[in-house]
XYZ file of C-alpha atoms in Angstrom:
560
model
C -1.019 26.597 -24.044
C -2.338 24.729 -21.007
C -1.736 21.232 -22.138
C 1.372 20.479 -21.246
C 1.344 17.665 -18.715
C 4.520 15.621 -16.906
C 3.940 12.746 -14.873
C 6.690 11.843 -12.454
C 6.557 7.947 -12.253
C 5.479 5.558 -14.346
C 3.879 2.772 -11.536
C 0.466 2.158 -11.163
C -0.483 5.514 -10.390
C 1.470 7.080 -13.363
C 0.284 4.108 -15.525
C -3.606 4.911 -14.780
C -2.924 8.583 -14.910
C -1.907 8.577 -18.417
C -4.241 6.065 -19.091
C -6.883 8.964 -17.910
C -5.702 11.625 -19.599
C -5.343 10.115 -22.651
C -9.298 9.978 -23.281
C -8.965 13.741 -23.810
C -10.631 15.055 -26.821
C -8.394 17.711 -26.503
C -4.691 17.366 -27.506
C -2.346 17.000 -24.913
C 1.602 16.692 -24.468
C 2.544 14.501 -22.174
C 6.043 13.620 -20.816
C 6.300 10.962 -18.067
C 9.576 10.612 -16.835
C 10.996 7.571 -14.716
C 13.753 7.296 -12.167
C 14.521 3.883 -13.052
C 15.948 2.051 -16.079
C 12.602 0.294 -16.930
C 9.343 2.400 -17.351
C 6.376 0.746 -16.746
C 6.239 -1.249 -13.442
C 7.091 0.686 -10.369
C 8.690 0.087 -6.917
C 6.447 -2.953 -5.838
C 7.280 -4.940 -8.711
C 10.803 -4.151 -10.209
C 13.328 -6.946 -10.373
C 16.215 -6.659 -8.019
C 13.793 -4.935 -5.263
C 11.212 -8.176 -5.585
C 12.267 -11.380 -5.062
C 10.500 -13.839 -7.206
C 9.107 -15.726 -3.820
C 7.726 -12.164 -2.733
C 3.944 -12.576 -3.003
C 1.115 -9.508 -4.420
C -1.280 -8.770 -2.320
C -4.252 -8.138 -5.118
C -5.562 -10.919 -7.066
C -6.779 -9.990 -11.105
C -10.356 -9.505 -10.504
C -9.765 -6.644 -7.873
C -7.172 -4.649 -10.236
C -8.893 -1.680 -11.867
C -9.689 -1.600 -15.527
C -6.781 -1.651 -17.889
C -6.392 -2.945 -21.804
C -6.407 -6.368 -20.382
C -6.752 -8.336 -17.273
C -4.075 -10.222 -15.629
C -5.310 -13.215 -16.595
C -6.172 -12.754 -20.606
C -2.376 -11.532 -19.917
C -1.245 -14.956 -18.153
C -3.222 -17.079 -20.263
C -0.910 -15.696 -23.478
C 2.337 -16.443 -21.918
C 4.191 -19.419 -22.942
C 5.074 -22.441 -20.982
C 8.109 -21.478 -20.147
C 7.352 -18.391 -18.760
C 4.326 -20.003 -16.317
C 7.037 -22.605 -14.855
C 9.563 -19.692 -14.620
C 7.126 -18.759 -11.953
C 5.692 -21.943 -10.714
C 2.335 -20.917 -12.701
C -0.251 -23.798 -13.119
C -1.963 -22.875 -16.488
C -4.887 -24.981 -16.002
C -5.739 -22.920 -12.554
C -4.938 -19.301 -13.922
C -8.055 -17.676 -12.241
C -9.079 -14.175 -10.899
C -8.965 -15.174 -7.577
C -5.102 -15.999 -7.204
C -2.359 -13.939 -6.392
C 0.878 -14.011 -8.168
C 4.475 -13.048 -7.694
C 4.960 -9.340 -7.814
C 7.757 -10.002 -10.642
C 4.440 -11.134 -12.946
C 2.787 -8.615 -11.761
C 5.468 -6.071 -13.118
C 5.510 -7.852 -16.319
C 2.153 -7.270 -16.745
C 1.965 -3.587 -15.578
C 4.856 -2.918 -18.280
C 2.428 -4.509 -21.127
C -0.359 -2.598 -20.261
C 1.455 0.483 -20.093
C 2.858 0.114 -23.564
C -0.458 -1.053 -24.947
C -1.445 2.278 -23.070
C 1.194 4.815 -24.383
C 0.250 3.445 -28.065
C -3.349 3.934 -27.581
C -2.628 7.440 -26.354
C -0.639 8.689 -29.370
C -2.972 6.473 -31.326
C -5.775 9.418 -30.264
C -3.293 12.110 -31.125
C -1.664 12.956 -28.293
C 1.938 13.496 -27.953
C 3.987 11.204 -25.622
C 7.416 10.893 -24.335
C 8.321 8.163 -22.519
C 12.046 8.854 -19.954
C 13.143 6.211 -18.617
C 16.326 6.651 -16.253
C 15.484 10.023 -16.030
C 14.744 10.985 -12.363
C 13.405 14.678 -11.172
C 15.591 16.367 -8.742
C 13.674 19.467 -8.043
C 10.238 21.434 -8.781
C 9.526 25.168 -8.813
C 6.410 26.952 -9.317
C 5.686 29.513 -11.586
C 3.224 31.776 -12.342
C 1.312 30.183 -15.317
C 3.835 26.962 -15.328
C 5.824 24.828 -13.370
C 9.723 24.144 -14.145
C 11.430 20.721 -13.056
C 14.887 19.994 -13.205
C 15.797 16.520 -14.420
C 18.889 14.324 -14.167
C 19.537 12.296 -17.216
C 22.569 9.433 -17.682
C 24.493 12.660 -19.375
C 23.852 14.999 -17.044
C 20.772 17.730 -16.246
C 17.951 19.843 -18.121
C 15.540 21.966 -17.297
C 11.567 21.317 -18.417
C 8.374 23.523 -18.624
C 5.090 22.053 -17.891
C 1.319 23.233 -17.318
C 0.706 20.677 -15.118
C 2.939 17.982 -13.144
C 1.605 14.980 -11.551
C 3.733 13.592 -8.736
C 2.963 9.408 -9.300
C 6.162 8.493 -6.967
C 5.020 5.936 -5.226
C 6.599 3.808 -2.387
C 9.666 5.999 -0.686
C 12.237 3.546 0.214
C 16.440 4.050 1.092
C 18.661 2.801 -2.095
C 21.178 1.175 0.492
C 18.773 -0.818 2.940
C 21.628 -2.376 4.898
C 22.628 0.724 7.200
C 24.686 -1.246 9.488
C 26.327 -4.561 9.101
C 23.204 -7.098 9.349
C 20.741 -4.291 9.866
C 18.174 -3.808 6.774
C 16.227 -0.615 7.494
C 13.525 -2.131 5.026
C 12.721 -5.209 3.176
C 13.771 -3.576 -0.524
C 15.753 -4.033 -2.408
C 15.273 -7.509 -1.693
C 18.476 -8.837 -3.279
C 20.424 -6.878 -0.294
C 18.383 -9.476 2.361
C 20.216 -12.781 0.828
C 23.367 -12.180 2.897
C 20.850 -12.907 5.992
C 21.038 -16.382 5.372
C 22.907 -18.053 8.675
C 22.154 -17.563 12.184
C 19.785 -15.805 13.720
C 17.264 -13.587 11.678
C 14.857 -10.816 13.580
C 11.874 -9.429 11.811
C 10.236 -6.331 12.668
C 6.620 -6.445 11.141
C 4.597 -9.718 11.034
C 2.301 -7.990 7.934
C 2.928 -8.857 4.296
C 5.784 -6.766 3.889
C 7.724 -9.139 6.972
C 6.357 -12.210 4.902
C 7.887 -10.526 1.754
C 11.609 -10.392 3.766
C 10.976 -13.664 5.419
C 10.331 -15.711 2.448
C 13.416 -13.682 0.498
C 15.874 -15.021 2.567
C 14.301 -18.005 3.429
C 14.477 -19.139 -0.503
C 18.003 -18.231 -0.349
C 18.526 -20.304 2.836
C 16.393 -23.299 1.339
C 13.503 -24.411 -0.838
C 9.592 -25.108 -0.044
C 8.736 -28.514 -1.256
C 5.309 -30.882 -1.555
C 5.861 -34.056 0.528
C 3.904 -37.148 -0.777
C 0.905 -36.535 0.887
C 0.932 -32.996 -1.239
C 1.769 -30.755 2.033
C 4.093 -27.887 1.993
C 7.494 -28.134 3.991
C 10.790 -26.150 4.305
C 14.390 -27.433 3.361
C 17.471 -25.738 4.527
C 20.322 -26.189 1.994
C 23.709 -27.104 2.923
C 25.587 -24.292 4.923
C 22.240 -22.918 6.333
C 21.847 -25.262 8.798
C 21.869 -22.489 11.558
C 18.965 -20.327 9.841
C 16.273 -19.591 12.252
C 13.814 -16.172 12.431
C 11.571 -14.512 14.345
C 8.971 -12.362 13.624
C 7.605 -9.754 15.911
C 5.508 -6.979 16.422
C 3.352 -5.882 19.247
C 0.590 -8.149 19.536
C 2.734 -10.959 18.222
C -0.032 -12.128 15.748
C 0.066 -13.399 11.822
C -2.784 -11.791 9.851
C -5.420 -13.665 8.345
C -5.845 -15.827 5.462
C -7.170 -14.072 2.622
C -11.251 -14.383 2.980
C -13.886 -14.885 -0.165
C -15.918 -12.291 -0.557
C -18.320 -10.679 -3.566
C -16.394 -8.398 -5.653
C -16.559 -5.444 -6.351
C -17.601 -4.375 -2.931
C -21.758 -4.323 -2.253
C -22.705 -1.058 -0.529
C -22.681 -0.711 3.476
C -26.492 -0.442 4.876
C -26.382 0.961 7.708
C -22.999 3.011 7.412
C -23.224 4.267 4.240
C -21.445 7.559 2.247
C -24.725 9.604 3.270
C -24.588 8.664 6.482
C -21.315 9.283 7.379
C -21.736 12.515 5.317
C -24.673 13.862 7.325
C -22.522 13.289 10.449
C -19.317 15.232 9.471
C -21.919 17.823 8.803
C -22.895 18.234 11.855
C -19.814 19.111 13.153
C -16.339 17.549 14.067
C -17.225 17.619 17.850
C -17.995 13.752 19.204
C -17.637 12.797 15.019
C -15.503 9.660 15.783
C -18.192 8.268 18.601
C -21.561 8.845 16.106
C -19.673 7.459 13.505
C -18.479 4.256 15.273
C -22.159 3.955 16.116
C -23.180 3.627 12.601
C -20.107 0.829 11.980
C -21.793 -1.291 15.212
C -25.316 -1.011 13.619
C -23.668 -2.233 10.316
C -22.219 -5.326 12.363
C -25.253 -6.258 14.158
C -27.387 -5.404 10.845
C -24.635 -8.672 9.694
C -23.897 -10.905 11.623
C -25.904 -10.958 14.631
C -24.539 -13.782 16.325
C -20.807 -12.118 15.877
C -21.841 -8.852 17.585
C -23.711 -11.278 20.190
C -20.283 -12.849 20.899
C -18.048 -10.098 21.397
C -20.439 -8.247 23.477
C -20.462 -5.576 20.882
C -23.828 -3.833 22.460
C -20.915 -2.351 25.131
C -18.309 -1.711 23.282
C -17.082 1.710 22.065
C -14.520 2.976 19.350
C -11.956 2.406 22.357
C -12.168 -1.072 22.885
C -14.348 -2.495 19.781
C -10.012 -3.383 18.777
C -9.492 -5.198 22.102
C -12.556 -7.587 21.768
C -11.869 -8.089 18.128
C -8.157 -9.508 18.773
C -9.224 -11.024 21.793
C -9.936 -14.611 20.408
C -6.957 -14.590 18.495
C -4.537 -13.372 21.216
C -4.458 -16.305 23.741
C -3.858 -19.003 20.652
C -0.290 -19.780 19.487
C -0.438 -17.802 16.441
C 0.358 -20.613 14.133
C -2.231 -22.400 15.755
C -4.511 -19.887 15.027
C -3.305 -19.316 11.337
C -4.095 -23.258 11.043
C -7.246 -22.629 11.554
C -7.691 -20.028 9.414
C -5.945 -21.033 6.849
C -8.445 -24.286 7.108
C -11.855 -21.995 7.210
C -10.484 -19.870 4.418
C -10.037 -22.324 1.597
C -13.128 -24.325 3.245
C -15.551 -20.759 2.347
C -13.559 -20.509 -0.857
C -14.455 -23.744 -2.444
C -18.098 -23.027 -1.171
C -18.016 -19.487 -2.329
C -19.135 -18.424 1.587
C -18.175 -15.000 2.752
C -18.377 -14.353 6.496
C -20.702 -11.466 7.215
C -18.830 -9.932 9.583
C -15.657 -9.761 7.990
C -17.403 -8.331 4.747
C -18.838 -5.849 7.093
C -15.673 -4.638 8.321
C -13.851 -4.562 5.058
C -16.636 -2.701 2.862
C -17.266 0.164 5.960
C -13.163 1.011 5.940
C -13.316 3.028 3.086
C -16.521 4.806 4.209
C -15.376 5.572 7.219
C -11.726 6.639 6.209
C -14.248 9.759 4.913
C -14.443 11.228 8.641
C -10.812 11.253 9.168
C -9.482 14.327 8.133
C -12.919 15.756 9.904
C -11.961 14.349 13.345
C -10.715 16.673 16.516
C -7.343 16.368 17.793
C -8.403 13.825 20.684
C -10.662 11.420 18.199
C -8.096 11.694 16.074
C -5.276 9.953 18.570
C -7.983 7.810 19.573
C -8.904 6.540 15.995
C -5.134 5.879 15.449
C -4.554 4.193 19.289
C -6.359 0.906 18.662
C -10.125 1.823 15.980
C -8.076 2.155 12.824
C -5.934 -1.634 12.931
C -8.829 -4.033 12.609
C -9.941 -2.204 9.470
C -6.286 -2.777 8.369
C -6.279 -6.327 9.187
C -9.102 -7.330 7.068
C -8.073 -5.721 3.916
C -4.412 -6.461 4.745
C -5.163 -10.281 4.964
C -2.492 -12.311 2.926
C -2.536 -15.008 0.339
C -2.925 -18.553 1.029
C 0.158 -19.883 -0.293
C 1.637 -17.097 2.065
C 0.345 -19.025 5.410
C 1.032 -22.309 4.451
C 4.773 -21.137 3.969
C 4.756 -19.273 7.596
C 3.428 -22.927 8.737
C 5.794 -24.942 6.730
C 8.999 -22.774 8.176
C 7.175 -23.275 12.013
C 7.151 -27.104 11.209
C 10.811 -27.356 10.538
C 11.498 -25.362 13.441
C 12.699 -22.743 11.769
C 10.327 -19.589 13.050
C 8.734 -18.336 15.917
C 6.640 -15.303 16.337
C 7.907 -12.541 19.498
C 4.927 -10.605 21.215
C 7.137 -7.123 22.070
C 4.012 -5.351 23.581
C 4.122 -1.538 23.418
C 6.991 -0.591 24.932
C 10.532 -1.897 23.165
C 13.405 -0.546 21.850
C 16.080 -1.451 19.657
C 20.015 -1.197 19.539
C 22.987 -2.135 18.069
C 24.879 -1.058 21.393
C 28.391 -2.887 21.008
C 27.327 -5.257 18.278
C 29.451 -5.655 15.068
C 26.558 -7.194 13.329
C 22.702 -7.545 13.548
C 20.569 -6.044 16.688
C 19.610 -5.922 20.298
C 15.670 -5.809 20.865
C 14.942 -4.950 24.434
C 11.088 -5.370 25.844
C 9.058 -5.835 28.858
C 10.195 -9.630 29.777
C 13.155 -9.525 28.335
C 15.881 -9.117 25.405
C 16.521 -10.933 22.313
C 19.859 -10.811 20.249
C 19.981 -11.058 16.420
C 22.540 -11.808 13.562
C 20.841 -10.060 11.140
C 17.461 -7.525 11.552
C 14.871 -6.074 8.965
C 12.956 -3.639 9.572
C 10.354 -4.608 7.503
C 7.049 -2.221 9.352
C 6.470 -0.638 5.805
C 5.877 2.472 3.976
C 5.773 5.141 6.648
C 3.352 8.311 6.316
C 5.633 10.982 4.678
C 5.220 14.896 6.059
C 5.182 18.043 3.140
C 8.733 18.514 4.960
C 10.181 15.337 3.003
C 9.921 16.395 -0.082
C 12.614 15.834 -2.108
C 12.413 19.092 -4.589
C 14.667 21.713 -2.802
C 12.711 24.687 -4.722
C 9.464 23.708 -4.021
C 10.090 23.225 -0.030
C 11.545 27.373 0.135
C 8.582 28.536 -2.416
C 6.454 26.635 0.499
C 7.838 27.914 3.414
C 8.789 24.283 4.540
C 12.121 23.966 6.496
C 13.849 20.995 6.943
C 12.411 18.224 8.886
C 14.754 18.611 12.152
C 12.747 22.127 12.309
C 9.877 22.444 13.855
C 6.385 22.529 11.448
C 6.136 26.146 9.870
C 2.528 27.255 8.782
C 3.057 28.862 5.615
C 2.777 27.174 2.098
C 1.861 23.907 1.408
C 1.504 23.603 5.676
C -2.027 24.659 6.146
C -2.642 28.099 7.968
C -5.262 27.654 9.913
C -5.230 23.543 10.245
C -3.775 22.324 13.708
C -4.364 18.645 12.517
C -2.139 19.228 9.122
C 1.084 20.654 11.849
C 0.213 17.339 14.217
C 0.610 15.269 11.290
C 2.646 16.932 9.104
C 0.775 16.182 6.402
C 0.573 18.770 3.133
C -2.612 20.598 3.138
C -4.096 19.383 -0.363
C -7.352 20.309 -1.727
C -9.898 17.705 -3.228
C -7.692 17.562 -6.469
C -4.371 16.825 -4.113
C -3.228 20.476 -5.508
C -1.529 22.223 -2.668
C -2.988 25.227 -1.218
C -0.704 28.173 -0.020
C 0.784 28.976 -3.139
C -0.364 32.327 -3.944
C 0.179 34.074 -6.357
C 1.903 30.753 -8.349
C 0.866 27.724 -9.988
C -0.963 25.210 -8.003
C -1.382 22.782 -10.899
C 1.156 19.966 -8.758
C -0.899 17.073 -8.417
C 0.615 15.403 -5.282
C -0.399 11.588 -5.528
C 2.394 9.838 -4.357
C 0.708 7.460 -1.706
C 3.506 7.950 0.964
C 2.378 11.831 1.370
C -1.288 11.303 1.548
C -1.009 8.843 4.451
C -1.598 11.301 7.201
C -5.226 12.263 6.063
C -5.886 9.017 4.016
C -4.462 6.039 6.328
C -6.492 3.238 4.080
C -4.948 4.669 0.854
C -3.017 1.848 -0.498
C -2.535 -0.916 -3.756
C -3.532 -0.214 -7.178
C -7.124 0.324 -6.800
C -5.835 3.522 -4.175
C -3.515 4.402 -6.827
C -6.492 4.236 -10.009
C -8.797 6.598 -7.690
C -6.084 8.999 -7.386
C -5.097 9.267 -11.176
C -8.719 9.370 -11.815
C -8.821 12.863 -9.629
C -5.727 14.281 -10.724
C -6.630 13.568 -14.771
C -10.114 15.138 -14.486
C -8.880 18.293 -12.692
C -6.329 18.429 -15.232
C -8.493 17.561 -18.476
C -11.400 20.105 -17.003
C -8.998 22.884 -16.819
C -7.566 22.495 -20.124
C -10.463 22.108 -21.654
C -11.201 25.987 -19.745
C -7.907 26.878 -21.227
C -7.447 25.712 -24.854
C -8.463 26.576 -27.504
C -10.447 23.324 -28.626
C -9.289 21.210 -31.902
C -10.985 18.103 -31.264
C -9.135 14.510 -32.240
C -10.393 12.129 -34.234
C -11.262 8.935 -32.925
């Protein structure tokens, strides 16, 4: 029988696989089993790794179809529950972003309301929580996992396994006393309270850290005139951060915009299309020339400004940070933060923003098309102004970076490209080293985010021999789930996937592993990220899976 399906992880991407699969007309067995105590919410949004001051970065209107929307969902809970979170009932809207703890709450709903659905249609489901997958192995017809459960390990037989992991992160984050190797779990960062407190990463994921210790430090209250300021409690006097990162800039204010996204017209899917057809060979520079047309085609004025006409997929980056570079960046955030709510309460998007931010996804199409030397050259400077517009942060987000500034409690540290980092004779925190000078630290997170993950980091034992994939201190093999005859896939170390994320290589065995864990799709998808990233990917993996067992089974349709 070929309908045996697993799911490893029950986050987002796990949640809107089974939600998939379960419109199957065709019976189905499905196991989903999950690492942690609580199925039903994922890395992003678990208690103990969130802090309740730690911010999502999607509002309700953007999150892809589920049995209700976040705010239906808010708009039931009680009054207790809204205060819990500082939730103003009477401006619940689709537009506002919420803690990621709410967001959690609400992904667990759903994905009950989801799992009874799917048995409701006569499918069988079983739900493992605190059940975590320690290694895969490939058969011929099926695939065999081995799972650790509170009472020790079994083995399991599947036709198909779907890999919904998710964010990669260390369990113990503090690898050195004061030194956090990543924001989560956030509950580790409270000890960060006095002195000192360097932050690598000025992006969402710094806020996230910033804002954890900073509510453990203080509180964020309204002054009479309604405005947002910081108070240190008693014994965290001393508390003081800095954020840094190369340029040394905040991002933006989240921007109003239509949504869903309208269509590009310039640099469209068919355009970019017909130019990966015609060969890899000068793909990044035609397709940069579409993204400029789309600009001008915008916002005229905008292209007039940065002298866009001249500019090339080298330095289209340079001219784009350019206005924000020589402003303090709280300054600049100000101002932002000022034009942002300004086009909000006029519903006003700015053109070429929207242009920007609707031509990423397009455009992430070429990637995996583009030659070795377009390929550094996309990743030098091209590919971080499309991740600064759809990376922008929520409003309440700024005015907290401005209301720590204002008590003079952060700064922001431009490191430049070349800095380094040590602990060299410290018994607590870091040393960061850069061009005009050195900064010392109490206590440092590394808070730069989810890195791209290589095949070579899996962590299934099995499945790295049956692949031919040595350990990562070795250098990249080319057998297996390393593509044969791809240079990019041994530059990257990416796992050579086909349009269904199956890997190829496998031979003679089963390639029905669906590998859609967002960390290990990074190196060919670099804009893959959030929920709607992780809906598109269970929508791929549940087709391929429901079209081959509908080629497999013998049908006995469900009733309705």
């Amino acid at each position: 029988m070929g309908g045996r399906v697993c799911i490893i992880g029950s986050g987002p991407t796990g949640i809107f696989t089974l939600q998939r699969l379960g419109r199957s007309e065709i019976p189905l067995s499905i196991t989903l089993f999950e690492a942690e105590a609580q199925a039903g919410k994922g890395t992003p949004y678990l208690p103990g790794n969130n802090d309740p001051a730690m911010l999502s970065n999607i509002p309700s209107i953007e999150i892809p179809p589920l049995p209700e929307t976040l705010v239906d969902w808010l708009n039931r809970r009680n009054d207790d529950y809204l205060d819990s979170f500082a939730i103003i009932r009477s401006r619940i809207n689709g537009r506002q972003f919420y803690p990621r703890l709410v967001l959690g709450d609400y992904l667990q709903d759903q994905f009950q309301t989801i799992v009874r659905q799917v048995r409701a249609r006569g499918h069988a489901v079983d739900i493992r929580a605190g059940h975590r997958v320690s290694d895969i192995a490939l058969g011929l017809d099926e695939i065999r996992l081995s799972v650790i459960e509170p009472g020790g390990e079994f083995g399991a037989v599947f036709d198909h396994v779907v890999m919904a992991t998710g964010h990669n992160w260390a369990e113990d984050t503090q690898v050195a006393p004061g030194y956090f190797a990543s924001p989560w779990p956030a509950a580790a960062l409270k000890s960060a309270c006095s002195g000192r407190l360097g932050i690598l990463g000025t992006s969402l994921s710094g806020i996230d850290a910033l804002m954890t210790v900073a509510t453990a430090c203080g509180a964020f209250v309204h002054d009479e005139a309604g405005a947002l300021q910081f108070q240190a409690s008693s014994g965290s006097e001393d508390f003081h951060a800095v954020m840094m990162s190369r340029k040394g800039l905040l991002p933006e204010a989240d921007f109003y915009c239509p949504l869903p996204y309208l269509a590009p017209r310039i640099c469209t899917e068919e355009a970019v299309a017909a130019e990966i057809a015609r060969g890899s060979h000068g793909l990044l520079d035609r397709v940069f020339e579409l993204f400029r047309q789309e600009i001008v085609a915008a916002d005229a004025d905008y292209a007039a400004e940065i002298g866009l006409h001249d500019l090339t997929a080298d330095t289209f980056a340079e001219a784009y940070y350019g206005r924000r570079s020589d402003v303090d960046p709280f300054a600049w955030a100000g101002a932002n933060l000022a034009e942002a709510e300004h086009n909000v309460r006029l519903r006003y998007t700015v053109p070429w923003r929207y242009a920007i931010l609707i031509t990423h996804e397009v455009i992430e199409r070429a990637i995996r098309h583009l030659d070795t030397e377009d390929l550094k050259r996309f990743n030098r400077s091209f590919k971080s102004i499309f991740v600064d517009e759809y990376a922008t942060v929520p409003h309440l987000s700024i005015k907290r970076l401005l209301a720590l500034h204002n008590a003079g409690r952060l700064d922001i540290l431009r490191l430049g490209e070349d800095y380094d980092i040590d602990r060299d004779g410290l018994a607590r925190g870091a040393r960061v080293r850069f061009a005009s000078g050195e900064e010392l630290f109490d206590s440092f997170i590394d808070a730069t985010g989810q890195t791209a993950l290589s095949a070579r980091d899996l962590p299934f034992p099995t499945l790295l021999q049956q692949g031919g994939i040595k350990p990562a201190a070795t250098p990249y093999p080319t057998r297996g789930l390393i593509s044969d005859d791809a240079a990019r896939m041994k530059r990257t170390g990416g796992m050579d996937l086909d349009d269904c994320y199956r890997p190829r290589g496998t031979g003679l065995l089963s390639n029905r592993l669906y590998c859609i864990a967002i960390p290990f799709l990074l190196h060919k998808h670099p804009f893959v990220q959030g929920m709607t990233s992780a809906a598109e990917l269970a929508e791929t993996a549940a087709d391929a899976i429901l079209a081959d067992v509908a080629g497999t089974v013998t049908p006995q349709r469900l009733t309705a």
